[in-house]
Tab-separated table of C-alpha atoms and ligand atoms in Angstrom:
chain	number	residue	atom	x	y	z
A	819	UNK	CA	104.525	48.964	-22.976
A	820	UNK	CA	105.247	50.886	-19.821
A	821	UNK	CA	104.838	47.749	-17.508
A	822	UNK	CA	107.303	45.733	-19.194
A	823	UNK	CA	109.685	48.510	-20.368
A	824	UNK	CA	109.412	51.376	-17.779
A	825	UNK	CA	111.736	49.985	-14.472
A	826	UNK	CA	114.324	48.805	-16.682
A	827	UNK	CA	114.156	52.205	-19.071
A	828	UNK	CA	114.778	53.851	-15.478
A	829	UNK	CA	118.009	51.935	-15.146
A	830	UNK	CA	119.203	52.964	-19.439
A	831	UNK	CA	118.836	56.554	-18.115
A	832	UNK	CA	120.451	56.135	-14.200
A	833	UNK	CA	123.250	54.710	-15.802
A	834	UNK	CA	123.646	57.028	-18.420
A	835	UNK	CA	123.929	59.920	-15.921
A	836	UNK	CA	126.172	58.070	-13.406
A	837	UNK	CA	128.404	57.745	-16.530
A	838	UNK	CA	128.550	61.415	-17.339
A	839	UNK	CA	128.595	62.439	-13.756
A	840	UNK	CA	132.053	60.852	-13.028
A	841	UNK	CA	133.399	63.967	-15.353
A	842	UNK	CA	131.421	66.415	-13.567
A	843	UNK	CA	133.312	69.166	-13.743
A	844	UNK	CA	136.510	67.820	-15.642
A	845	UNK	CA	135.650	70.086	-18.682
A	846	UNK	CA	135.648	67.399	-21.344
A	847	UNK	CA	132.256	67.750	-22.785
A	848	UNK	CA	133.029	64.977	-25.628
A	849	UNK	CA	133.927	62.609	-23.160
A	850	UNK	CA	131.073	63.332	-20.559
A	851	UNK	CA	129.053	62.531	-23.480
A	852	UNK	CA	130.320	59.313	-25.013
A	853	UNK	CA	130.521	57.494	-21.638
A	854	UNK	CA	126.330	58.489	-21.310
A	855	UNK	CA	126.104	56.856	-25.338
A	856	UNK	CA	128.108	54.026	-24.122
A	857	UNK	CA	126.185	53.277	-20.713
A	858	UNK	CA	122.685	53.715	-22.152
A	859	UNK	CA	123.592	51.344	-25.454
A	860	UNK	CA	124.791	49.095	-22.899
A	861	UNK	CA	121.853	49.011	-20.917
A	862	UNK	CA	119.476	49.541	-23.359
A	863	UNK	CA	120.823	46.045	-25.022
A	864	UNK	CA	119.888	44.167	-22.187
A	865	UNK	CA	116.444	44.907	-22.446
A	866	UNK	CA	113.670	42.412	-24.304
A	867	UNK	CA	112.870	44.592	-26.707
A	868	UNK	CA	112.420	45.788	-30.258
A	869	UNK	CA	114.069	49.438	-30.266
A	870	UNK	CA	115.020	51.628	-33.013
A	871	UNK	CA	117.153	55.067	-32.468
A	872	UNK	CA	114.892	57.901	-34.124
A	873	UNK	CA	116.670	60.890	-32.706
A	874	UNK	CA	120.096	59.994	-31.642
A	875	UNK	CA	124.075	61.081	-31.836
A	876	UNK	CA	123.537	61.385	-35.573
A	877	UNK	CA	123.991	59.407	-38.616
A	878	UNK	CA	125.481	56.189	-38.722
A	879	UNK	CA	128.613	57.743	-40.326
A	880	UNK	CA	129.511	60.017	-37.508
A	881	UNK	CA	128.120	58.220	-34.614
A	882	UNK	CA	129.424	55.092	-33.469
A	883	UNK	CA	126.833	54.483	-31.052
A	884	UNK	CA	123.162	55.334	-30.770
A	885	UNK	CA	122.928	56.695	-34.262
A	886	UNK	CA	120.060	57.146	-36.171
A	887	UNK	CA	118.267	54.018	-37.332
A	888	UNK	CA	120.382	51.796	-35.019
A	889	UNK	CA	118.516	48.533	-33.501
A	890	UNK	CA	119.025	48.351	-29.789
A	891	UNK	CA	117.481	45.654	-27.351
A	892	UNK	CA	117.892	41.528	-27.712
A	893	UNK	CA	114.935	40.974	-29.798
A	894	UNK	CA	116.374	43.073	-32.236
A	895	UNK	CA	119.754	40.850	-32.397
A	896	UNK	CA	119.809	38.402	-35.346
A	897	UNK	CA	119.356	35.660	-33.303
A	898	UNK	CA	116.484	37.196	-31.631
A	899	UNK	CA	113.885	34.330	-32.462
A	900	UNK	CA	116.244	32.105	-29.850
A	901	UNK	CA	115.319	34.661	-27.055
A	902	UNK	CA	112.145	36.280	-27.414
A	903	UNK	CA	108.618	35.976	-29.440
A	904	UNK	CA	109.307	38.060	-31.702
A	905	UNK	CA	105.930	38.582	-33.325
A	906	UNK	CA	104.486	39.676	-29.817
A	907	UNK	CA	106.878	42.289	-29.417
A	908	UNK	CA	105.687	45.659	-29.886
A	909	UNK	CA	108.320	48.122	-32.154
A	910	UNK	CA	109.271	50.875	-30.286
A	911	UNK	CA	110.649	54.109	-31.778
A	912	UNK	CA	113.194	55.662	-29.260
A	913	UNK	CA	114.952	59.228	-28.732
A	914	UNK	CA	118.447	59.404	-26.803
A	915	UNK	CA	120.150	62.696	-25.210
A	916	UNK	CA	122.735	61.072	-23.134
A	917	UNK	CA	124.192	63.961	-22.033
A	918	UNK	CA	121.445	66.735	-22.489
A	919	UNK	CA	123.801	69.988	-21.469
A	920	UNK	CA	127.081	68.729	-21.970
A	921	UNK	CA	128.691	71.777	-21.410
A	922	UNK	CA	126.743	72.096	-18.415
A	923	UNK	CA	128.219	69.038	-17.052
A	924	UNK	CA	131.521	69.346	-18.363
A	925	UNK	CA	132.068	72.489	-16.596
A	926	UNK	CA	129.642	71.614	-13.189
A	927	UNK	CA	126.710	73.651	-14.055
A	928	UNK	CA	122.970	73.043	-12.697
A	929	UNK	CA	121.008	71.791	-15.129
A	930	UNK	CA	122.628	68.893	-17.123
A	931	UNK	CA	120.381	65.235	-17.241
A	932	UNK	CA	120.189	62.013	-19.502
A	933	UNK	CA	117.236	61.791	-21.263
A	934	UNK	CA	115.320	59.549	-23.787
A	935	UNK	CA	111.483	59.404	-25.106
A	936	UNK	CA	109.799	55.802	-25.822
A	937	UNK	CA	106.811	55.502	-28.063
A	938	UNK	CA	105.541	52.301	-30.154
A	939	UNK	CA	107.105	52.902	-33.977
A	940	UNK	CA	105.812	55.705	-35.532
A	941	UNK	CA	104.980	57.519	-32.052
A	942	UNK	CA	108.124	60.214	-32.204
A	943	UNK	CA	109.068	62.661	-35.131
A	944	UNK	CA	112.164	62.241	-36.327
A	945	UNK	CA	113.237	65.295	-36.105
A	946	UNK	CA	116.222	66.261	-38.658
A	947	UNK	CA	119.537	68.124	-37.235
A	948	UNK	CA	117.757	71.522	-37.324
A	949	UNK	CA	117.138	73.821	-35.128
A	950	UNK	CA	113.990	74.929	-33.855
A	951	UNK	CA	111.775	77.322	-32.275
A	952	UNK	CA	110.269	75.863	-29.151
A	953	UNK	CA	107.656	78.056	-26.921
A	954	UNK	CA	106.299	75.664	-24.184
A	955	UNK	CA	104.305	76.653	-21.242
A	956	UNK	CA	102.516	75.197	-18.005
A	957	UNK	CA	98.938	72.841	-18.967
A	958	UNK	CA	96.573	76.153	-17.816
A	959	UNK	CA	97.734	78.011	-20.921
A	960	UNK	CA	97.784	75.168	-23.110
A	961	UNK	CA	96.350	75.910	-26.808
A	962	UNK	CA	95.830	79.328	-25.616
A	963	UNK	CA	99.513	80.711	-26.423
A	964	UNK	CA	100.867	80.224	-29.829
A	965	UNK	CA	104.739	80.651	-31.280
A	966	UNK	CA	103.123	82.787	-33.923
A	967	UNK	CA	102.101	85.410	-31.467
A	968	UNK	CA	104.690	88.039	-30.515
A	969	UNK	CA	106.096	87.292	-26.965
A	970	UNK	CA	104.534	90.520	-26.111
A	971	UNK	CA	101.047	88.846	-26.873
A	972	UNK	CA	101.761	85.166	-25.213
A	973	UNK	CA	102.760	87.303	-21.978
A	974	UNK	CA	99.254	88.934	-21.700
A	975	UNK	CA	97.672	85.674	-22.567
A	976	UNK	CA	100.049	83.877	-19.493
A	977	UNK	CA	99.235	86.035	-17.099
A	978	UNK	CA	95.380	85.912	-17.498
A	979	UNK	CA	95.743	81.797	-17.683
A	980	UNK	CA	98.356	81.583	-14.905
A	981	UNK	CA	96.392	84.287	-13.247
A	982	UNK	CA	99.090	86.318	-12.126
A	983	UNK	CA	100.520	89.867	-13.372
A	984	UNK	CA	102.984	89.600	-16.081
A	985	UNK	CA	106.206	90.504	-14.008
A	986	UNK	CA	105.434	87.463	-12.021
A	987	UNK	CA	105.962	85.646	-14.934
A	988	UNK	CA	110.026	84.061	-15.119
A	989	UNK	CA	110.195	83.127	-18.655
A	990	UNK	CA	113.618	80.925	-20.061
A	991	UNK	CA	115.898	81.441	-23.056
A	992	UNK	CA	118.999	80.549	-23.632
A	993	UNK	CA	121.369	82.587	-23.764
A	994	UNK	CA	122.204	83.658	-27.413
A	995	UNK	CA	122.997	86.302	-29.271
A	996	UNK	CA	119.951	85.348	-31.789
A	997	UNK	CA	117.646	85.622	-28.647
A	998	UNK	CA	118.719	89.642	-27.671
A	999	UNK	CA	115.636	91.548	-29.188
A	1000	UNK	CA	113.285	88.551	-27.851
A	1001	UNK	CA	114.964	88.933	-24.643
A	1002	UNK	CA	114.390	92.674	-24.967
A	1003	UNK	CA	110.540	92.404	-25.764
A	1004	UNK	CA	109.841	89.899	-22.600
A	1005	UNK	CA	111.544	92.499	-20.324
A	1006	UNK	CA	110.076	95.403	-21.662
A	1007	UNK	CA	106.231	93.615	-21.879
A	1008	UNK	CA	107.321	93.366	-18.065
A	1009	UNK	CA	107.793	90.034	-17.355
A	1010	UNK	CA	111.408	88.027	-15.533
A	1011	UNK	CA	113.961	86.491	-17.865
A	1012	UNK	CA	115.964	83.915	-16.576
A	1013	UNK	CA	119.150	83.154	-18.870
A	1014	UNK	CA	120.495	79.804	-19.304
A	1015	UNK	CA	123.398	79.214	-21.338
A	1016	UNK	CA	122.255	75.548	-22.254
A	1017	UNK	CA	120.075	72.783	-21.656
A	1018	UNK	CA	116.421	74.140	-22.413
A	1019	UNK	CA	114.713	70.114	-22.204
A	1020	UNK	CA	115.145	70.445	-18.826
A	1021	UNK	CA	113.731	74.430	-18.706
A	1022	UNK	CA	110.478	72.588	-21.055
A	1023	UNK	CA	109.505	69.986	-18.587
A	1024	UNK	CA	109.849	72.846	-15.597
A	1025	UNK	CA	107.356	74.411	-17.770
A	1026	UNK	CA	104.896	71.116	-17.081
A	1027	UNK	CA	105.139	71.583	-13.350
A	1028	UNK	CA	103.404	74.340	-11.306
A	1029	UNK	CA	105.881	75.734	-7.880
A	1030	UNK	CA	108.956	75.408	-10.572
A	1031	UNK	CA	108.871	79.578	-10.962
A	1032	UNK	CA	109.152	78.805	-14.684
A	1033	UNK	CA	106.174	80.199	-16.409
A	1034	UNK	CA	107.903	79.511	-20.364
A	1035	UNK	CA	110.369	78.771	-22.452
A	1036	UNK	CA	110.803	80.814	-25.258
A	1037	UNK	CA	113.606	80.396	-28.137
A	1038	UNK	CA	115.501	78.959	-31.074
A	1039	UNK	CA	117.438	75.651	-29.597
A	1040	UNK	CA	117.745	72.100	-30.970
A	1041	UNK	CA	115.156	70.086	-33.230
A	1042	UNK	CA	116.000	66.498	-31.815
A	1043	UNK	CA	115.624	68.220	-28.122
A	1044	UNK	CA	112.490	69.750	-29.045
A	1045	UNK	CA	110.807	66.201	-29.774
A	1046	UNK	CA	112.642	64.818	-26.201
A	1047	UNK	CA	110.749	67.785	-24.253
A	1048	UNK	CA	107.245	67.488	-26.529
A	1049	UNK	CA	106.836	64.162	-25.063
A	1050	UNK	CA	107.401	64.883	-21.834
A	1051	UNK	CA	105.166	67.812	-22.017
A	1052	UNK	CA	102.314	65.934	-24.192
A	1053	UNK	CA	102.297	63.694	-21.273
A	1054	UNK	CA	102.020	66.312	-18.769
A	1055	UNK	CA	98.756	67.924	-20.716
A	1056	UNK	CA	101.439	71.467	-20.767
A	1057	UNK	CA	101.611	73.305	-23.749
A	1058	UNK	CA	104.875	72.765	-26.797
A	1059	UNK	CA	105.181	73.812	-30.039
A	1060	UNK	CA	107.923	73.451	-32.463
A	1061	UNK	CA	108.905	75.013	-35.915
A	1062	UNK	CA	111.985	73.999	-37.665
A	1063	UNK	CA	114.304	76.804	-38.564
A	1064	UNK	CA	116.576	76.801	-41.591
A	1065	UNK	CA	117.975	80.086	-42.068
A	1066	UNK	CA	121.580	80.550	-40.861
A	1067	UNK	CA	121.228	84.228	-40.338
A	1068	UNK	CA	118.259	83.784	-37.818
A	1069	UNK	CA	120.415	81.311	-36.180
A	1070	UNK	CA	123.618	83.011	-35.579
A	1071	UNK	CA	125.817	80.138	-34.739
A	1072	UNK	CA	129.273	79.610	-36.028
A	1073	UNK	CA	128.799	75.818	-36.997
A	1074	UNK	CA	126.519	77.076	-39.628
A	1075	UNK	CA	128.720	80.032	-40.707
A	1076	UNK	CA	129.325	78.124	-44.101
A	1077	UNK	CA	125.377	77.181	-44.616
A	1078	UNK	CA	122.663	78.511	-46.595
A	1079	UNK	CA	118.957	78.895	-46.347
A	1080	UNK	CA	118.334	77.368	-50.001
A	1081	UNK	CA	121.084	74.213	-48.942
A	1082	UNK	CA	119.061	73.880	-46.004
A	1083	UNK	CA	115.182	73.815	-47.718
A	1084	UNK	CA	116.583	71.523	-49.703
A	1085	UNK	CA	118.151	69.287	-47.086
A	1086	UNK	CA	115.114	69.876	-45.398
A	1087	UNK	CA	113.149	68.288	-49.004
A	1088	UNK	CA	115.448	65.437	-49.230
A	1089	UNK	CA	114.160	64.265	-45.823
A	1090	UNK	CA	110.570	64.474	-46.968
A	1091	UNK	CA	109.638	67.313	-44.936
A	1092	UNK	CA	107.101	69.118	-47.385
A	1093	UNK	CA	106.011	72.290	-45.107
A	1094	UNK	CA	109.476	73.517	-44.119
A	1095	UNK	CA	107.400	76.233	-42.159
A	1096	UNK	CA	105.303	73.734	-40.383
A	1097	UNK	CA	104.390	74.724	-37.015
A	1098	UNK	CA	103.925	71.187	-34.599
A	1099	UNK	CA	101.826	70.567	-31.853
A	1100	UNK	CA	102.927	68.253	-28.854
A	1101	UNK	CA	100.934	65.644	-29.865
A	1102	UNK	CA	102.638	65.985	-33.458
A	1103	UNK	CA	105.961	65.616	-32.493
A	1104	UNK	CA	105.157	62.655	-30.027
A	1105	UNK	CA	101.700	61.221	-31.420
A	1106	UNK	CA	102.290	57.947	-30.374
A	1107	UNK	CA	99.472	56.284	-28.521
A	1108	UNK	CA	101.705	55.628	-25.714
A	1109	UNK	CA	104.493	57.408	-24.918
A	1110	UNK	CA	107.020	57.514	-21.771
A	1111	UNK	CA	109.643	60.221	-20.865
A	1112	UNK	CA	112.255	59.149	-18.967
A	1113	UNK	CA	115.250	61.660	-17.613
A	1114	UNK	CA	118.535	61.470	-14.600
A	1115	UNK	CA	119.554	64.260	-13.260
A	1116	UNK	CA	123.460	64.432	-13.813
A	1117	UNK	CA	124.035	67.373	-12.232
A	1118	UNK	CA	121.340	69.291	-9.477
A	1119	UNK	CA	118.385	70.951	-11.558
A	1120	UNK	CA	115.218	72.381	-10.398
A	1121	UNK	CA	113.252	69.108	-9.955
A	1122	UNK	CA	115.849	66.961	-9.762
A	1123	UNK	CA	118.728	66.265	-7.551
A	1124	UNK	CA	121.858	65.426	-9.251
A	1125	UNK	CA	124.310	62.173	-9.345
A	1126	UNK	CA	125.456	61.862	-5.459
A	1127	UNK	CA	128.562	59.929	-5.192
A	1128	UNK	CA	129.098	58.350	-1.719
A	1129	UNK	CA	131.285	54.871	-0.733
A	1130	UNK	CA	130.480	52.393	-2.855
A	1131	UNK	CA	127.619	53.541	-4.310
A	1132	UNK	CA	125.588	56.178	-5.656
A	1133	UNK	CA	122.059	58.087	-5.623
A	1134	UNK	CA	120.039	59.285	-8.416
A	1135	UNK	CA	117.124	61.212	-9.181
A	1136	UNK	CA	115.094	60.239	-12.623
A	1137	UNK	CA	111.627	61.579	-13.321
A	1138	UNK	CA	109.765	58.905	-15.627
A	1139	UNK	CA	106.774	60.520	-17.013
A	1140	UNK	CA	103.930	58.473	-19.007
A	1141	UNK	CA	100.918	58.899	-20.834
A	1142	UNK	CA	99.611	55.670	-20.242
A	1143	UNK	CA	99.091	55.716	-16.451
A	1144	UNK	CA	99.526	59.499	-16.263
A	1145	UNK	CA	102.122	60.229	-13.831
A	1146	UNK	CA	104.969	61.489	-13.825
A	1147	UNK	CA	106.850	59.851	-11.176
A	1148	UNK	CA	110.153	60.708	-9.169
A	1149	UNK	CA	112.446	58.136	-8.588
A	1150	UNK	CA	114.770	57.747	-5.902
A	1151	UNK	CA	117.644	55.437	-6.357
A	1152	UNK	CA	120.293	54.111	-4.429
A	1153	UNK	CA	123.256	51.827	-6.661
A	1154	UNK	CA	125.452	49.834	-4.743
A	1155	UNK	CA	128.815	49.396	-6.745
A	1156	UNK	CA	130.611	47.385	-4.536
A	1157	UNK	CA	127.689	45.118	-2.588
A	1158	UNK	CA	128.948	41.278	-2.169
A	1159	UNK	CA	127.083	38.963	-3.716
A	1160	UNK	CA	124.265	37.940	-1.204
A	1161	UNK	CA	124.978	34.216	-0.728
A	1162	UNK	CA	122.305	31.539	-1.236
A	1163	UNK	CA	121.104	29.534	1.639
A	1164	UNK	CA	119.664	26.328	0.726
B	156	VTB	C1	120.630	73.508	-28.062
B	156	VTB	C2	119.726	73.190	-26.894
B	156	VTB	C3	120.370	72.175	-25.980
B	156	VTB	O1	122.537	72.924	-26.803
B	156	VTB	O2	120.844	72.328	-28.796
B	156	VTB	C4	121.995	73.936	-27.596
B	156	VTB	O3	118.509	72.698	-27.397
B	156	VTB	C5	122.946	74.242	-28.724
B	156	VTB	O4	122.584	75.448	-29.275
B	156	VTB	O5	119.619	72.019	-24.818
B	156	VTB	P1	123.678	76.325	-30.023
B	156	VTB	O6	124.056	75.556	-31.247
B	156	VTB	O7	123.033	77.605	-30.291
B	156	VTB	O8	124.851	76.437	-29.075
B	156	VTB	C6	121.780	72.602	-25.651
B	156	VTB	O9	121.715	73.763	-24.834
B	156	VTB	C7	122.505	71.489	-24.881
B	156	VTB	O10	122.637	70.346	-25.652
C-alpha cells in the first residue's frame, strides 16, 4: 500500500494545506476549510485507487465533499474497469481533517495542519460525531498510563517512565471550561500545563516524539480527531486511548446545549456501538494491518514548519508516518506554481 499510495498521499495533504494557508489569517474559518475539502478531493481523485471516506466533513446531507461513505480515487469511478484492475486493488478506508484547527488558521495561530489516516478497509474506526476523551503519551509510558487513572496517578506513573520529576512534565489540554478541575489536579500533582485553545491531533503526535517538551495530552476533544491521532501514534509505538463521551453536561459546549445524554446513548445504539463506555486502545481505533499517517503543516507547529509562500511557489512541511516501513518521515517540499513547461528535445 504505502509504495504505491504514500508520494502521491503526500501531495492530497500539501495541497490541502497550501489551500487553507492562502486564508491564513483572514478569519474565515468556513472558508479556510472548504478550500482544504476541495484541494484534497481534488487530489485525492487523481489517485489509482479504491478509497472510501470513514471519518470525514460529515454525512452526505451536510457535506458536499468528503462526506462520510464517499468513494474517492479513479478506480472507484463507474468506469473504473477502463482504467485500472480493479480486482487487484486493495480497498482502503480513509480519514480526512482538511483543516485540523480551523480557527487556528483562520485567525494565524501555531498549530493548524491537514491531516488524513490510510488503512486497507476495515483498518480505521469510524468514529461517530462524538466527542471523546483522549490521554496519549510518549512510547516509554505506553500501556503503563491509563484514562481510567486520575491524572494525579498517570503523572506519578510519567515521571518514573519518562524518568524525570513530575514538574518536568508539560502536559496539553485544551482550553475549556470542561477541562478547569483537570487542569487544577495536573498543576497541583506538580506538573506544567500548556493551554491550547484548539487543535489537540497535532499536541497527540508531539506526544510520539521525544525533544517535543510535550510529555501528554490529556482531555475531552473530538471523536473523528481522536482516530486521525491513534494512527499516527499506533505507528509511532506511543501510547492513545479513546472513550466516547455522550453526556452534554460533561461536555459543556453550546452546540450541544439542546442535547441529552439518553438522545445521545441512543444515537450512539443506532450506530451499532454496543459498549457506549468502551475504552479503545490505539491499535483499536486504527487496527488495520497497515496503516499510514499523513499531515501539512498550514501554519508553524512544533515539528512542523508551516505553508511558506515565496514568488511563484511555495514550501511545505508534511510528516508521513507508517507502520509498514516504520518511519515517520519529514518531508520537505518545494511547489513551483508558475514553472514553464520544460520543453522536449528530441
Ligand atoms: C476539538 C478538537 C480539535 O476542535 O474537536 C475542537 O479535537 C472542538 O472542540 O482539534 P469544542 O467543540 O469543545 O470547541 C479542534 O480543536 C479543532 O478542530
Amino acid at each position: 500500500m504505502e509504495n504505491t499510495l504514500g508520494l502521491e498521499i503526500i501531495e492530497v495533504v500539501e495541497q490541502a494545506a497550501i489551500a487553507s494557508a492562502r486564508l491564513m489569517g483572514k478569519g474565515d474559518k468556513n472558508e479556510a476549510d472548504r478550500v482544504a475539502v476541495e484541494a484534497m478531493r481534488e487530489r485525492m481523485n487523481k489517485i489509482y485507487m479504491r478509497g472510501r471516506i470513514v471519518i470525514g466533513e460529515g454525512e452526505r446531507d451536510d457535506a458536499p465533499m468528503l462526506f462520510i461513505g464517499e468513494e474517492v480515487g479513479i478506480c472507484s469511478r463507474p468506469d473504473a474497469a477502463d482504467y485500472c484492475n480493479i480486482e487487484e486493488l486493495v480497498e482502503i478506508d480513509i480519514a480526512v481533517d482538511p483543516c485540523e484547527g480551523t480557527n487556528l488558521c483562520a485567525y494565524g495561530q501555531p498549530g493548524s495542519m491537514a491531516v488524513l489516516a490510510i488503512s486497507e478497509k476495515g483498518g480505521l474506526f469510524a468514529a461517530p460525531d462524538f466527542y471523546m476523551k483522549k490521554l496519549a503519551a510518549p512510547p516509554a509510558a505506553k500501556g503503563k498510563v491509563d484514562i481510567n487513572k486520575s491524572a494525579t496517578e498517570n503523572l506519578k506513573i510519567l515521571s518514573e517512565c519518562l524518568d524525570r520529576s513530575i514538574d518536568e512534565l508539560v502536559i496539553v489540554v485544551m482550553k475549556r471550561e470542561r477541562h478547569d478541575d483537570l487542569i487544577k489536579e495536573i498543576r497541583e500533582a506538580g506538573a506544567r500545563v500548556q493551554l491550547i485553545s484548539d487543535g489537540d491531533v497535532g499536541a497527540a503526535i508531539n506526544c510520539g516524539f521525544a525533544g517535543t517538551n510535550i510529555h501528554g495530552l490529556m482531555g475531552i476533544g473530538a471523536a473523528p480527531e481522536g482516530v486521525i491521532s491513534a494512527a499516527a501514534l499506533r505507528c509511532l509505538g506511543a501510547h492513545f486511548q479513546g472513550q466516547l463521551v455522550y453526556d452534554p453536561a460533561v461536555v459543556r459546549t453550546k452546540e450541544w446545549a439542546n442535547m441529552t445524554k439518553e438522545g445521545n446513548l441512543a444515537r450512539l445504539k443506532d450506530m451499532n456501538i454496543t459498549d457506549p463506555d468502551k475504552v479503545y486502545t490505539a491499535e483499536e481505533l486504527a487496527c488495520g494491518e497497515n496503516v499510514l499517517f499523513a499531515g501539512t503543516g498550514i501554519t508553524p507547529g512544533n515539528i512542523m514548519n508551516g505553508v511558506r509562500f515565496f514568488k511563484g511557489g511555495a514550501r511545505t512541511q508534511t510528516l508521513v508516518i507508517s507502520s509498514q516501513s516504520k518511519t515517520a518521515r519529514f518531508v520537505d517540499t518545494i511547489h513551483m506554481f508558475d514553472q514553464p513547461k520544460i520543453v522536449q528535445l528530441h
